[in-house]
Short mmCIF file of C-alpha atoms (C1' of nucleotides) in Angstrom, two decimals:
data_model
loop_
_atom_site.label_atom_id
_atom_site.label_comp_id
_atom_site.label_asym_id
_atom_site.label_seq_id
_atom_site.Cartn_x
_atom_site.Cartn_y
_atom_site.Cartn_z
CA MET A 1 113.88 83.00 164.06
CA GLY A 2 116.57 82.04 161.59
CA ARG A 3 120.09 81.12 162.48
CA ALA A 4 122.60 83.75 163.34
CA PRO A 5 124.84 84.84 160.49
CA CYS A 6 128.36 83.41 160.60
CA CYS A 7 129.85 86.88 160.37
CA ASP A 8 128.97 90.55 160.31
CA LYS A 9 127.80 90.85 156.72
CA ALA A 10 128.10 94.63 156.77
CA ASN A 11 131.79 94.60 157.59
CA VAL A 12 133.10 91.87 155.36
CA LYS A 13 134.41 92.28 151.86
CA LYS A 14 132.73 90.30 149.10
CA GLY A 15 133.57 89.59 145.52
CA PRO A 16 136.79 88.58 143.83
CA TRP A 17 139.90 88.14 145.92
CA SER A 18 142.85 90.45 145.34
CA PRO A 19 146.40 89.09 145.10
CA GLU A 20 147.15 90.79 148.43
CA GLU A 21 144.29 88.97 150.13
CA ASP A 22 145.37 85.69 148.58
CA SER A 23 148.86 86.25 149.83
CA LYS A 24 147.69 87.08 153.36
CA LEU A 25 145.51 83.99 153.54
CA LYS A 26 148.11 81.67 152.06
CA ASP A 27 150.89 82.98 154.30
CA PHE A 28 148.76 82.73 157.40
CA ILE A 29 147.60 79.18 156.76
CA GLU A 30 151.06 77.98 155.76
CA LYS A 31 152.46 79.48 158.94
CA SER A 32 149.70 78.80 161.44
CA GLY A 33 147.26 76.40 159.82
CA THR A 34 143.53 76.90 160.05
CA GLY A 35 143.41 76.10 163.73
CA GLY A 36 140.26 74.20 162.99
CA ASN A 37 138.33 77.43 163.13
CA TRP A 38 137.57 79.19 159.89
CA ILE A 39 135.30 81.75 161.53
CA ALA A 40 138.12 83.15 163.65
CA LEU A 41 140.74 82.88 160.92
CA PRO A 42 140.07 86.04 158.90
CA GLN A 43 140.56 88.28 161.89
CA LYS A 44 143.77 86.52 162.88
CA ALA A 45 145.02 86.73 159.32
CA GLY A 46 144.10 90.39 159.00
CA LEU A 47 141.44 89.81 156.39
CA LYS A 48 138.08 91.52 156.14
CA ARG A 49 136.44 88.38 154.83
CA CYS A 50 133.87 85.89 156.03
CA GLY A 51 135.37 82.67 157.36
CA LYS A 52 133.41 80.67 154.86
CA SER A 53 134.78 82.78 152.06
CA CYS A 54 138.34 82.15 153.30
CA ARG A 55 137.71 78.44 153.49
CA LEU A 56 136.36 78.36 149.96
CA ARG A 57 139.20 80.44 148.58
CA TRP A 58 141.74 78.18 150.21
CA LEU A 59 140.12 74.90 149.22
CA ASN A 60 139.28 75.87 145.66
CA TYR A 61 142.20 78.00 144.70
CA LEU A 62 145.07 78.51 147.10
CA ARG A 63 145.83 75.17 148.66
CA PRO A 64 148.77 73.23 147.24
CA ASN A 65 148.45 70.73 144.39
CA ILE A 66 145.30 72.20 142.92
CA LYS A 67 145.05 71.24 139.28
CA HIS A 68 143.67 73.86 136.92
CA GLY A 69 143.05 73.67 133.21
CA GLU A 70 141.68 71.13 130.80
CA PHE A 71 140.19 67.89 132.01
CA SER A 72 141.62 64.74 130.45
CA GLU A 73 139.56 62.07 128.72
CA GLU A 74 140.25 59.81 131.66
CA GLU A 75 138.93 62.44 134.06
CA ASP A 76 135.85 62.89 131.88
CA ARG A 77 135.22 59.19 131.98
CA ILE A 78 135.60 59.01 135.75
CA ILE A 79 133.26 61.95 136.26
CA CYS A 80 130.63 60.46 133.96
CA THR A 81 130.83 57.05 135.54
CA LEU A 82 130.58 58.40 139.05
CA PHE A 83 127.85 60.88 138.18
CA ALA A 84 125.87 58.07 136.65
CA THR A 85 126.41 56.03 139.78
CA ILE A 86 126.03 58.47 142.62
CA GLY A 87 124.61 61.62 141.07
CA SER A 88 125.77 65.11 141.93
CA ARG A 89 127.87 64.21 144.93
CA TRP A 90 130.59 66.50 143.71
CA SER A 91 132.76 66.19 146.77
CA ILE A 92 132.80 62.41 146.46
CA ILE A 93 133.56 62.65 142.78
CA ALA A 94 136.31 65.18 143.48
CA ALA A 95 137.86 62.78 145.97
CA GLN A 96 138.49 60.39 143.09
CA LEU A 97 140.26 63.06 141.04
CA PRO A 98 143.39 64.29 142.80
CA GLY A 99 143.91 68.01 142.45
CA ARG A 100 140.39 68.73 141.28
CA THR A 101 137.89 70.50 143.50
CA ASP A 102 134.21 69.78 143.78
CA ASN A 103 133.46 73.29 142.55
CA ASP A 104 135.68 72.78 139.52
CA ILE A 105 134.04 69.50 138.62
CA LYS A 106 130.57 70.89 139.17
CA ASN A 107 131.30 73.83 136.87
CA TYR A 108 132.90 71.56 134.31
CA TRP A 109 129.91 69.24 134.30
CA ASN A 110 127.37 72.04 134.08
CA THR A 111 129.11 74.00 131.36
CA LYS A 112 130.89 71.45 129.21
CA LEU A 113 130.67 67.80 129.98
CA LYS A 114 126.94 67.29 129.80
CA LYS A 115 126.87 69.13 126.50
CA LYS A 116 129.65 66.92 125.28
CA LEU A 117 127.66 63.84 126.22
CA LEU A 118 124.59 65.11 124.46
CA ALA A 119 126.61 65.91 121.37
CA MET A 120 127.99 62.38 121.39
CA SER A 121 124.58 60.91 121.85
CA ASN A 122 123.20 62.93 118.94
CA TYR A 123 126.22 62.16 116.82
CA ASN A 124 125.71 58.44 117.27
CA ASN A 125 122.08 58.99 116.44
CA ASN A 126 120.94 55.78 117.97
CA PRO A 127 119.52 54.73 121.27
CA ILE A 128 122.03 53.36 123.67
CA LEU A 129 119.47 50.89 124.91
CA LEU A 130 116.89 49.42 122.63
CA ASN A 131 114.95 47.00 124.78
CA HIS A 132 112.85 48.24 127.64
CA LYS A 133 111.00 45.11 128.61
CA LYS A 134 107.65 45.59 130.18
CA SER A 135 106.52 43.90 133.31
CA SER A 136 103.64 44.79 135.54
CA THR A 137 104.54 42.92 138.67
CA LEU A 138 107.45 42.93 141.00
CA HIS A 139 108.68 39.47 140.24
CA ASP A 140 107.77 39.30 136.62
CA HIS A 141 111.11 40.54 135.49
CA PRO A 142 112.51 39.39 132.18
CA ASN A 143 114.98 36.57 132.17
CA THR A 144 116.70 37.83 129.10
CA PRO A 145 119.24 40.58 129.52
CA LEU A 146 117.62 43.98 129.56
CA LEU A 147 120.27 45.69 127.59
CA GLN A 148 121.05 45.60 123.96
CA GLN A 149 123.91 47.95 124.09
CA THR A 150 125.14 49.66 121.00
CA PRO A 151 128.63 48.33 120.57
CA HIS A 152 131.54 50.74 120.35
CA SER A 153 129.37 53.73 121.03
CA GLN A 154 131.39 56.77 121.99
CA PHE A 155 128.75 57.64 124.50
CA GLN A 156 128.82 54.24 126.03
CA SER A 157 132.56 54.36 126.40
CA TYR A 158 132.12 57.03 129.05
CA PHE A 159 130.50 54.60 131.42
CA ASN A 160 132.33 51.66 132.84
CA PRO A 161 130.83 48.79 134.73
CA ILE A 162 130.83 49.60 138.39
CA THR A 163 133.80 47.84 139.85
CA SER A 164 134.52 50.15 142.72
CA LEU A 165 132.72 52.64 144.88
CA PRO A 166 133.68 55.71 146.76
CA PRO A 167 135.19 54.42 150.00
CA ASN A 168 133.13 54.12 153.16
CA TYR A 169 129.80 54.65 151.50
CA PRO A 170 126.88 52.94 153.19
CA ILE A 171 125.24 50.38 150.95
CA THR A 172 121.89 48.70 151.05
CA ASN A 173 121.06 45.51 149.31
CA SER A 174 117.47 46.28 148.46
CA TYR A 175 116.67 42.70 147.51
CA ASN A 176 117.18 41.41 151.00
CA SER A 177 116.73 44.73 152.74
CA TYR A 178 120.04 44.49 154.45
CA ASN A 179 121.93 47.58 155.41
CA PHE A 180 125.63 47.46 155.73
CA THR A 181 128.61 49.77 155.76
CA PRO A 182 131.17 48.01 153.73
CA SER A 183 134.23 48.56 151.81
CA LEU A 184 134.15 46.35 148.75
CA LEU A 185 137.35 44.83 149.95
CA GLN A 186 136.03 44.01 153.40
CA PRO A 187 133.22 41.82 154.63
CA PHE A 188 130.00 43.75 154.64
CA MET A 189 129.01 44.83 158.11
CA PHE A 190 125.29 44.86 158.77
CA ASP A 191 125.20 47.61 161.29
CA GLN A 192 121.72 49.03 161.04
CA ALA A 193 118.39 47.45 161.67
CA SER A 194 115.85 48.03 158.96
CA SER A 195 112.67 46.77 157.50
CA SER A 196 111.32 47.04 154.02
CA SER A 197 108.13 47.29 152.11
CA ASP A 198 108.04 43.56 151.52
CA GLY A 199 108.13 42.94 155.24
CA SER A 200 111.60 41.52 155.43
CA CYS A 201 113.96 42.77 158.08
CA SER A 202 117.63 43.33 158.22
CA HIS A 203 120.02 41.88 160.71
CA GLY A 204 121.85 44.10 163.14
CA LYS A 205 125.60 43.91 163.70
CA GLU A 206 126.61 40.90 161.77
CA ILE A 207 128.82 39.93 158.96
CA LYS A 208 127.33 38.25 155.95
CA GLN A 209 130.27 36.74 154.18
CA GLU A 210 128.06 34.97 151.67
CA GLU A 211 126.28 38.22 150.82
CA ASN A 212 129.58 39.94 150.60
CA THR A 213 130.89 37.45 148.10
CA ARG A 214 127.75 37.58 146.00
CA LEU A 215 127.74 41.35 145.87
CA GLN A 216 131.42 41.57 145.15
CA ASN A 217 130.80 39.26 142.21
CA CYS A 218 128.07 41.60 141.02
CA PHE A 219 130.32 44.62 141.32
CA SER A 220 133.20 42.97 139.57
CA ASN A 221 131.35 41.66 136.55
CA GLY A 222 128.66 44.32 136.20
CA TYR A 223 125.80 41.81 136.14
CA ASN A 224 123.61 40.47 138.88
CA GLU A 225 122.83 36.88 139.66
CA GLU A 226 120.06 36.79 137.07
CA ASN A 227 122.62 37.88 134.51
CA GLN A 228 121.08 41.31 134.30
CA LYS A 229 122.97 44.51 134.18
CA PHE A 230 124.01 45.41 137.67
CA MET A 231 122.71 48.76 138.79
CA LEU A 232 123.24 51.14 141.63
CA ASP A 233 121.01 53.69 143.20
CA PHE A 234 120.73 55.87 146.23
CA GLY A 235 117.79 55.53 148.48
CA ASN A 236 116.58 56.52 151.87
CA TYR A 237 116.06 53.66 154.24
CA ASN A 238 114.95 54.40 157.75
CA GLY A 239 116.13 57.94 157.32
CA VAL A 240 119.59 56.84 156.29
CA GLU A 241 120.72 57.63 152.82
CA THR A 242 122.23 54.55 151.35
CA LEU A 243 123.59 53.19 148.17
CA VAL A 244 121.34 50.47 146.90
CA SER A 245 122.53 47.46 145.02
CA GLY A 246 120.05 47.03 142.27
CA ASN A 247 119.18 43.47 141.48
CA GLY A 248 116.82 43.60 138.58
CA TYR A 249 113.74 43.84 140.74
CA PHE A 250 114.24 47.38 141.84
CA GLY A 251 113.81 49.88 139.11
CA ASN A 252 116.86 51.68 137.96
CA PHE A 253 118.75 51.61 134.73
CA SER A 254 122.25 52.62 134.01
CA PRO A 255 122.81 55.63 131.78
CA LEU A 256 123.65 53.14 129.08
CA ASP A 257 119.94 52.57 128.93
CA CYS A 258 119.37 56.05 127.60
CA GLY A 259 118.39 56.92 124.11
CA VAL A 260 118.96 60.36 122.65
CA GLU A 261 115.70 61.78 123.96
CA GLU A 262 116.39 60.39 127.37
CA VAL A 263 119.84 61.90 127.43
CA LYS A 264 118.26 65.21 126.52
CA LYS A 265 115.94 64.83 129.46
CA LEU A 266 118.84 63.95 131.68
CA ILE A 267 120.57 67.20 131.02
CA GLY A 268 117.46 69.29 130.80
CA ASN A 269 115.32 70.52 133.62
CA ASN A 270 112.79 67.77 133.91
CA SER A 271 111.72 66.79 137.35
CA GLY A 272 108.77 65.34 139.07
CA SER A 273 109.36 61.85 140.27
CA THR A 274 107.33 61.17 143.34
CA SER A 275 109.49 58.31 144.44
CA ASP A 276 111.09 58.41 147.89
CA HIS A 277 114.21 57.21 146.19
CA ARG A 278 114.09 60.01 143.75
CA ASP A 279 114.05 62.62 146.48
CA ASN A 280 117.61 61.79 147.29
CA VAL A 281 118.94 61.40 143.82
CA ASN A 282 118.60 64.76 142.20
CA ASN A 283 120.54 65.14 139.00
CA SER A 284 121.09 61.43 138.64
CA PHE A 285 120.61 59.08 135.78
CA PHE A 286 117.69 57.03 136.92
CA PHE A 287 114.41 55.89 135.51
CA TYR A 288 111.10 55.73 137.22
CA ASN A 289 107.60 55.06 136.20
CA ASP A 290 105.48 57.98 135.15
CA ASP A 291 102.48 56.79 137.04
CA GLU A 292 102.80 57.89 140.62
CA ASN A 293 100.00 55.60 141.66
CA LYS A 294 102.11 52.59 140.91
CA THR A 295 104.74 51.56 143.33
CA GLN A 296 108.27 51.87 142.21
CA GLU A 297 108.60 48.12 142.10
CA LYS A 298 105.49 47.65 140.03
CA GLY A 299 106.59 50.33 137.68
CA LEU A 300 109.82 48.60 136.96
CA TYR A 301 110.45 47.95 133.28
CA TYR A 302 107.09 49.51 132.62
CA ASN A 303 106.92 52.63 130.54
CA THR A 304 110.10 53.97 132.02
CA THR A 305 110.94 57.62 131.91
CA CYS A 306 114.15 59.32 132.64
CA TYR A 307 114.17 62.20 135.09
CA TYR A 308 116.83 64.74 135.75
"C1'" DA B 1 133.09 100.15 116.72
"C1'" DA B 2 129.09 99.10 119.32
"C1'" DT B 3 125.82 96.00 120.98
"C1'" DC B 4 124.08 91.69 122.17
"C1'" DG B 5 124.19 86.91 123.47
"C1'" DT B 6 126.58 83.08 125.36
"C1'" DA B 7 130.00 80.56 127.97
"C1'" DC B 8 132.69 80.17 131.76
"C1'" DC B 9 133.91 80.08 136.51
"C1'" DA B 10 134.74 82.22 141.05
"C1'" DA B 11 132.17 83.20 144.76
"C1'" DC B 12 128.06 83.42 147.43
"C1'" DC B 13 123.87 81.55 149.72
"C1'" DG B 14 121.43 78.71 152.47
"C1'" DC B 15 120.53 74.10 154.02
"C1'" DC B 16 122.10 70.01 156.47
"C1'" DT B 17 124.90 67.56 159.69
"C1'" DA B 18 127.53 66.58 163.49
"C1'" DA B 19 130.35 68.08 167.28
"C1'" DG B 20 130.41 70.38 171.50
"C1'" DC B 21 128.22 71.97 175.44
"C1'" DT C 1 118.59 65.19 175.45
"C1'" DG C 2 118.19 69.34 173.25
"C1'" DC C 3 120.30 73.47 171.65
"C1'" DT C 4 123.84 76.08 169.29
"C1'" DT C 5 127.05 76.69 165.86
"C1'" DA C 6 130.98 75.73 162.58
"C1'" DG C 7 131.98 73.12 158.73
"C1'" DG C 8 130.70 71.03 154.56
"C1'" DC C 9 128.10 70.70 150.58
"C1'" DG C 10 125.33 71.53 146.36
"C1'" DG C 11 122.69 74.95 143.87
"C1'" DT C 12 122.78 79.38 142.07
"C1'" DT C 13 124.36 83.95 140.82
"C1'" DG C 14 127.03 87.65 138.95
"C1'" DG C 15 131.03 89.39 136.65
"C1'" DT C 16 134.02 88.90 132.85
"C1'" DA C 17 135.63 87.32 128.43
"C1'" DC C 18 134.71 86.38 123.96
"C1'" DG C 19 132.37 85.63 119.64
"C1'" DA C 20 128.61 86.94 116.49
"C1'" DT C 21 125.97 90.35 114.31
#
DNA sequence: AATCGTACCAACCGCCTAAGC
DNA sequence: TGCTTAGGCGGTTGGTACGAT
């Protein structure tokens, strides 16, 4: 048995909102607030609408300080950087752009921005990253920097080094298999026990100031302690979705790694990674090995392919 | 002028999560 | 502790506008 519908579908109006409905909803919320109950709101406000529909209309259109119209270059850059970092977490991305809604940003990305990126990539007509080093073992990573970035590329200019993260996002340092719930400006709190594939375990409830400092250094300069490009990823550790601090051993590349064909794949409909990581990172800019029989670690730097 | 194709975006759908009981 | 349910979210759809033929 499925869940009960949130409203009587037969007796609610659907489709575009009329100015009268907008006015009713706006007046009611400005006068009485939502009361923390969207389901009951339409009836109180005299609307024949589903509560969810009212919520959406208010959040995406009627609430104060909503910004409509063209996105600025700065907004484009923020969206691209965050999308590259955290994927299609539109609500998180929207939180970084005052006045923009997640729906707005999602539509903008799907209809314009990704085409713009592809156009830029094609216009530049050169790979953003030229050197994919190959390594067949976990620890056989290259000592030389992975990236030979094309200088002054328009495409590249859309992605900044990661110097900040959405606030209050759980982070995992995959290298040491620590979980913590930090702000970058606070000591990292290790508040979840975990173990990892290499057998190491995390520490519960403790503060690792040293780790904090090291990671903050990584975030601030964009390179890890082996002087490799610092990378971020989402993963699922012990059932908890976390942001992973890449360290050169754990296979992700920034979108700067993409060549034209890879960018095309990014914005196309390719899929198929079998990685546990990948399951939680739909629509993100990450690379994994084609060969599902190899572990993600082993596949690192090895015949990388970009999935969308 | 009519038809067709494409782009855009508001709105809907259904899943997931967490709060409340 | 398990169940129910509202809220939140991301993916998708459908209507409309607009340009090309």
